[in-house]
mmCIF file of C-alpha atoms in Angstrom:
data_model
loop_
_atom_site.group_PDB
_atom_site.id
_atom_site.type_symbol
_atom_site.label_atom_id
_atom_site.label_comp_id
_atom_site.label_asym_id
_atom_site.label_seq_id
_atom_site.Cartn_x
_atom_site.Cartn_y
_atom_site.Cartn_z
ATOM 1 C CA UNK A 465 15.815 -201.914 284.371
ATOM 2 C CA UNK A 466 13.864 -200.244 281.611
ATOM 3 C CA UNK A 467 14.869 -197.074 279.830
ATOM 4 C CA UNK A 468 12.211 -195.023 281.639
ATOM 5 C CA UNK A 469 13.762 -196.016 284.972
ATOM 6 C CA UNK A 470 16.973 -194.213 283.987
ATOM 7 C CA UNK A 471 14.931 -191.066 283.440
ATOM 8 C CA UNK A 472 13.127 -191.701 286.727
ATOM 9 C CA UNK A 473 16.473 -191.755 288.555
ATOM 10 C CA UNK A 474 17.542 -188.526 286.859
ATOM 11 C CA UNK A 475 14.221 -186.935 287.848
ATOM 12 C CA UNK A 476 14.597 -188.084 291.466
ATOM 13 C CA UNK A 477 18.109 -186.659 291.564
ATOM 14 C CA UNK A 478 16.727 -183.341 290.281
ATOM 15 C CA UNK A 479 14.115 -183.379 293.052
ATOM 16 C CA UNK A 480 16.851 -183.883 295.661
ATOM 17 C CA UNK A 481 18.776 -181.023 294.087
ATOM 18 C CA UNK A 482 15.774 -178.733 294.578
ATOM 19 C CA UNK A 483 15.448 -179.799 298.229
ATOM 20 C CA UNK A 484 19.158 -179.096 298.667
ATOM 21 C CA UNK A 485 18.802 -175.695 296.997
ATOM 22 C CA UNK A 486 16.073 -174.744 299.479
ATOM 23 C CA UNK A 487 18.314 -175.776 302.372
ATOM 24 C CA UNK A 488 21.309 -173.899 300.927
ATOM 25 C CA UNK A 489 19.277 -170.705 300.469
ATOM 26 C CA UNK A 490 18.054 -171.077 304.058
ATOM 27 C CA UNK A 491 21.602 -171.332 305.411
ATOM 28 C CA UNK A 492 21.256 -175.023 306.293
ATOM 29 C CA UNK A 493 24.535 -175.989 304.647
ATOM 30 C CA UNK A 494 25.003 -179.387 306.263
ATOM 31 C CA UNK A 495 21.475 -180.442 305.355
ATOM 32 C CA UNK A 496 21.914 -179.071 301.827
ATOM 33 C CA UNK A 497 25.072 -181.118 301.382
ATOM 34 C CA UNK A 498 23.223 -184.214 302.601
ATOM 35 C CA UNK A 499 20.328 -183.658 300.180
ATOM 36 C CA UNK A 500 22.679 -183.155 297.239
ATOM 37 C CA UNK A 501 24.544 -186.358 298.135
ATOM 38 C CA UNK A 502 21.238 -188.217 298.143
ATOM 39 C CA UNK A 503 20.654 -186.882 294.636
ATOM 40 C CA UNK A 504 24.061 -188.104 293.539
ATOM 41 C CA UNK A 505 23.195 -191.616 294.684
ATOM 42 C CA UNK A 506 20.488 -191.780 292.018
ATOM 43 C CA UNK A 507 22.845 -191.090 289.128
ATOM 44 C CA UNK A 508 26.524 -191.706 289.932
ATOM 45 C CA UNK A 509 26.274 -195.470 290.223
ATOM 46 C CA UNK A 510 25.451 -195.544 286.522
ATOM 47 C CA UNK A 511 28.380 -193.515 285.250
ATOM 48 C CA UNK A 512 31.607 -195.045 283.968
ATOM 49 C CA UNK A 513 34.659 -193.642 285.779
ATOM 50 C CA UNK A 514 36.323 -192.273 282.622
ATOM 51 C CA UNK A 515 33.314 -190.437 281.196
ATOM 52 C CA UNK A 516 33.465 -186.697 280.557
ATOM 53 C CA UNK A 517 30.639 -184.208 279.981
ATOM 54 C CA UNK A 518 31.834 -183.230 276.515
ATOM 55 C CA UNK A 519 31.979 -186.794 275.153
ATOM 56 C CA UNK A 520 28.887 -188.477 276.592
ATOM 57 C CA UNK A 521 28.119 -191.274 274.134
ATOM 58 C CA UNK A 522 25.152 -193.562 274.054
ATOM 59 C CA UNK A 523 26.327 -195.763 276.864
ATOM 60 C CA UNK A 524 25.617 -198.827 278.879
ATOM 61 C CA UNK A 525 24.524 -198.007 282.394
ATOM 62 C CA UNK A 526 24.684 -200.545 285.173
ATOM 63 C CA UNK A 527 22.392 -200.777 288.153
ATOM 64 C CA UNK A 528 21.492 -203.674 290.367
ATOM 65 C CA UNK A 529 23.697 -205.982 288.314
ATOM 66 C CA UNK A 530 21.626 -205.390 285.163
ATOM 67 C CA UNK A 531 22.825 -203.482 282.142
ATOM 68 C CA UNK A 532 20.662 -200.673 280.844
ATOM 69 C CA UNK A 533 21.465 -198.787 277.675
ATOM 70 C CA UNK A 534 20.885 -195.084 278.130
ATOM 71 C CA UNK A 535 20.470 -192.760 275.202
ATOM 72 C CA UNK A 536 23.059 -190.084 274.600
ATOM 73 C CA UNK A 537 20.602 -187.519 275.979
ATOM 74 C CA UNK A 538 20.016 -189.515 279.174
ATOM 75 C CA UNK A 539 23.745 -190.016 279.672
ATOM 76 C CA UNK A 540 24.420 -186.313 279.148
ATOM 77 C CA UNK A 541 21.614 -185.347 281.560
ATOM 78 C CA UNK A 542 23.001 -187.694 284.219
ATOM 79 C CA UNK A 543 26.522 -186.335 283.772
ATOM 80 C CA UNK A 544 25.432 -182.700 283.880
ATOM 81 C CA UNK A 545 23.397 -183.409 286.992
ATOM 82 C CA UNK A 546 26.443 -185.018 288.636
ATOM 83 C CA UNK A 547 28.445 -181.879 287.869
ATOM 84 C CA UNK A 548 25.696 -179.627 289.267
ATOM 85 C CA UNK A 549 25.189 -181.683 292.421
ATOM 86 C CA UNK A 550 28.929 -181.878 293.111
ATOM 87 C CA UNK A 551 29.142 -178.122 292.540
ATOM 88 C CA UNK A 552 26.358 -177.484 295.005
ATOM 89 C CA UNK A 553 27.957 -179.788 297.567
ATOM 90 C CA UNK A 554 31.248 -177.941 297.079
ATOM 91 C CA UNK A 555 29.481 -174.620 297.705
ATOM 92 C CA UNK A 556 27.831 -175.956 300.873
ATOM 93 C CA UNK A 557 31.179 -177.367 302.092
ATOM 94 C CA UNK A 558 32.816 -173.974 301.446
ATOM 95 C CA UNK A 559 30.141 -172.287 303.549
ATOM 96 C CA UNK A 560 30.863 -174.800 306.333
ATOM 97 C CA UNK A 561 34.618 -174.200 306.131
ATOM 98 C CA UNK A 562 35.205 -177.796 305.056
ATOM 99 C CA UNK A 563 38.092 -177.209 302.659
ATOM 100 C CA UNK A 564 38.840 -180.909 302.144
ATOM 101 C CA UNK A 565 35.193 -181.637 301.352
ATOM 102 C CA UNK A 566 35.210 -178.758 298.891
ATOM 103 C CA UNK A 567 38.337 -180.127 297.232
ATOM 104 C CA UNK A 568 36.848 -183.606 296.960
ATOM 105 C CA UNK A 569 33.759 -182.405 295.129
ATOM 106 C CA UNK A 570 35.468 -179.819 292.923
ATOM 107 C CA UNK A 571 38.002 -182.445 291.864
ATOM 108 C CA UNK A 572 35.129 -184.735 290.900
ATOM 109 C CA UNK A 573 33.593 -181.949 288.820
ATOM 110 C CA UNK A 574 36.899 -181.282 287.099
ATOM 111 C CA UNK A 575 37.297 -184.995 286.362
ATOM 112 C CA UNK A 576 33.994 -184.841 284.486
ATOM 113 C CA UNK A 577 34.305 -181.305 283.111
ATOM 114 C CA UNK A 578 37.904 -179.980 283.216
ATOM 115 C CA UNK A 579 36.916 -176.504 282.005
ATOM 116 C CA UNK A 580 34.264 -175.828 284.673
ATOM 117 C CA UNK A 581 35.057 -172.288 285.838
ATOM 118 C CA UNK A 582 32.953 -172.446 289.020
ATOM 119 C CA UNK A 583 34.770 -175.606 290.110
ATOM 120 C CA UNK A 584 38.157 -173.943 289.566
ATOM 121 C CA UNK A 585 36.964 -170.900 291.525
ATOM 122 C CA UNK A 586 35.689 -172.978 294.448
ATOM 123 C CA UNK A 587 38.741 -175.240 294.449
ATOM 124 C CA UNK A 588 41.018 -172.201 294.352
ATOM 125 C CA UNK A 589 39.144 -170.743 297.314
ATOM 126 C CA UNK A 590 39.549 -173.984 299.281
ATOM 127 C CA UNK A 591 43.266 -174.104 298.463
ATOM 128 C CA UNK A 592 43.618 -170.478 299.538
ATOM 129 C CA UNK A 593 41.882 -171.159 302.847
ATOM 130 C CA UNK A 594 44.222 -174.118 303.404
ATOM 131 C CA UNK A 595 47.219 -171.874 302.696
ATOM 132 C CA UNK A 596 48.187 -173.661 299.456
ATOM 133 C CA UNK A 597 48.842 -170.499 297.487
ATOM 134 C CA UNK A 598 50.502 -172.187 294.503
ATOM 135 C CA UNK A 599 47.477 -174.357 293.746
ATOM 136 C CA UNK A 600 45.096 -171.486 294.501
ATOM 137 C CA UNK A 601 47.042 -169.294 292.065
ATOM 138 C CA UNK A 602 46.788 -171.934 289.309
ATOM 139 C CA UNK A 603 43.008 -172.179 289.684
ATOM 140 C CA UNK A 604 42.460 -168.431 289.998
ATOM 141 C CA UNK A 605 44.641 -167.738 286.964
ATOM 142 C CA UNK A 606 42.488 -170.105 284.923
ATOM 143 C CA UNK A 607 39.312 -168.424 286.180
ATOM 144 C CA UNK A 608 40.846 -165.004 285.504
ATOM 145 C CA UNK A 609 41.511 -165.983 281.874
ATOM 146 C CA UNK A 610 37.790 -166.786 281.417
ATOM 147 C CA UNK A 611 36.090 -164.254 283.714
ATOM 148 C CA UNK A 612 38.475 -161.651 285.186
ATOM 149 C CA UNK A 613 35.913 -159.777 287.283
ATOM 150 C CA UNK A 614 34.606 -162.837 289.125
ATOM 151 C CA UNK A 615 37.953 -163.646 290.712
ATOM 152 C CA UNK A 616 39.298 -160.168 291.478
ATOM 153 C CA UNK A 617 38.575 -160.252 295.224
ATOM 154 C CA UNK A 618 40.021 -163.773 295.549
ATOM 155 C CA UNK A 619 43.208 -162.686 293.780
ATOM 156 C CA UNK A 620 43.511 -159.788 296.241
ATOM 157 C CA UNK A 621 43.153 -162.215 299.161
ATOM 158 C CA UNK A 622 45.669 -164.546 297.538
ATOM 159 C CA UNK A 623 48.241 -161.764 297.190
ATOM 160 C CA UNK A 624 47.799 -160.887 300.862
ATOM 161 C CA UNK A 625 48.252 -164.545 301.854
ATOM 162 C CA UNK A 626 51.345 -164.855 299.661
ATOM 163 C CA UNK A 627 52.826 -161.725 301.261
ATOM 164 C CA UNK A 628 52.026 -163.076 304.738
ATOM 165 C CA UNK A 629 53.696 -166.396 303.930
ATOM 166 C CA UNK A 630 56.743 -164.660 302.467
ATOM 167 C CA UNK A 631 57.072 -162.491 305.570
ATOM 168 C CA UNK A 632 56.880 -165.574 307.822
ATOM 169 C CA UNK A 633 59.431 -167.350 305.640
ATOM 170 C CA UNK A 634 61.797 -164.365 305.708
ATOM 171 C CA UNK A 635 61.471 -164.186 309.490
ATOM 172 C CA UNK A 636 62.287 -167.891 309.761
ATOM 173 C CA UNK A 637 65.347 -167.544 307.517
ATOM 174 C CA UNK A 638 66.516 -164.515 309.468
ATOM 175 C CA UNK A 639 66.219 -166.496 312.697
ATOM 176 C CA UNK A 640 68.167 -169.406 311.192
ATOM 177 C CA UNK A 641 71.097 -167.235 310.152
ATOM 178 C CA UNK A 642 71.463 -164.978 313.206
#
C-alpha cells in the first residue's frame, strides 16, 4: 500500500461522513449511522488500539497484511476522523433511543480523546436515559466545568430523575419497614 492510498482511505471516509451528515439532517438516523460506520471501516483498521488524538506520532499503519508508514499528519487526520465519525454515530443512536449504541461510540471517542466535551455530553445523556444517574452526573459535571450553558437543561433533567429515584427508593424502604 502506498502512502497516497492512506490519504485515499481518509478521503473516502470523509465522503461517507458527508453522506451520513445528509441523512442525519434529513432525519434518517439509521441510515446516517450506517453511512458513518462505512466511513469508519476506511480508517479504523489502520489505527493501533492504544493511540490517542493528542499523541499521534508518525506511525506504522497496517492494511491487507502490509505495513504502511503514515506521516504524523495522516495519522492525526485518521484519528480525528474516527472521533468525528464515532461522534456522529453516537448522535444518530441518541436520536434513535439506542442508549447502548450511544455508549459504545462515546466510549470509543473518549478512548481516543478523553477530554472530548461532546462525547461526555452524549454519554451523560445516554446514562441519564438509562437511569444511571451517578454516571450521568459525572459526565455532566465534566461538561459543566468546560461549558456550563450547554448542559444546563440536562442537569435539570438529571435532578428530576434523581428526585424520582429517591422517592421510589424511600417508598420501597417505607414498605419494607411497615
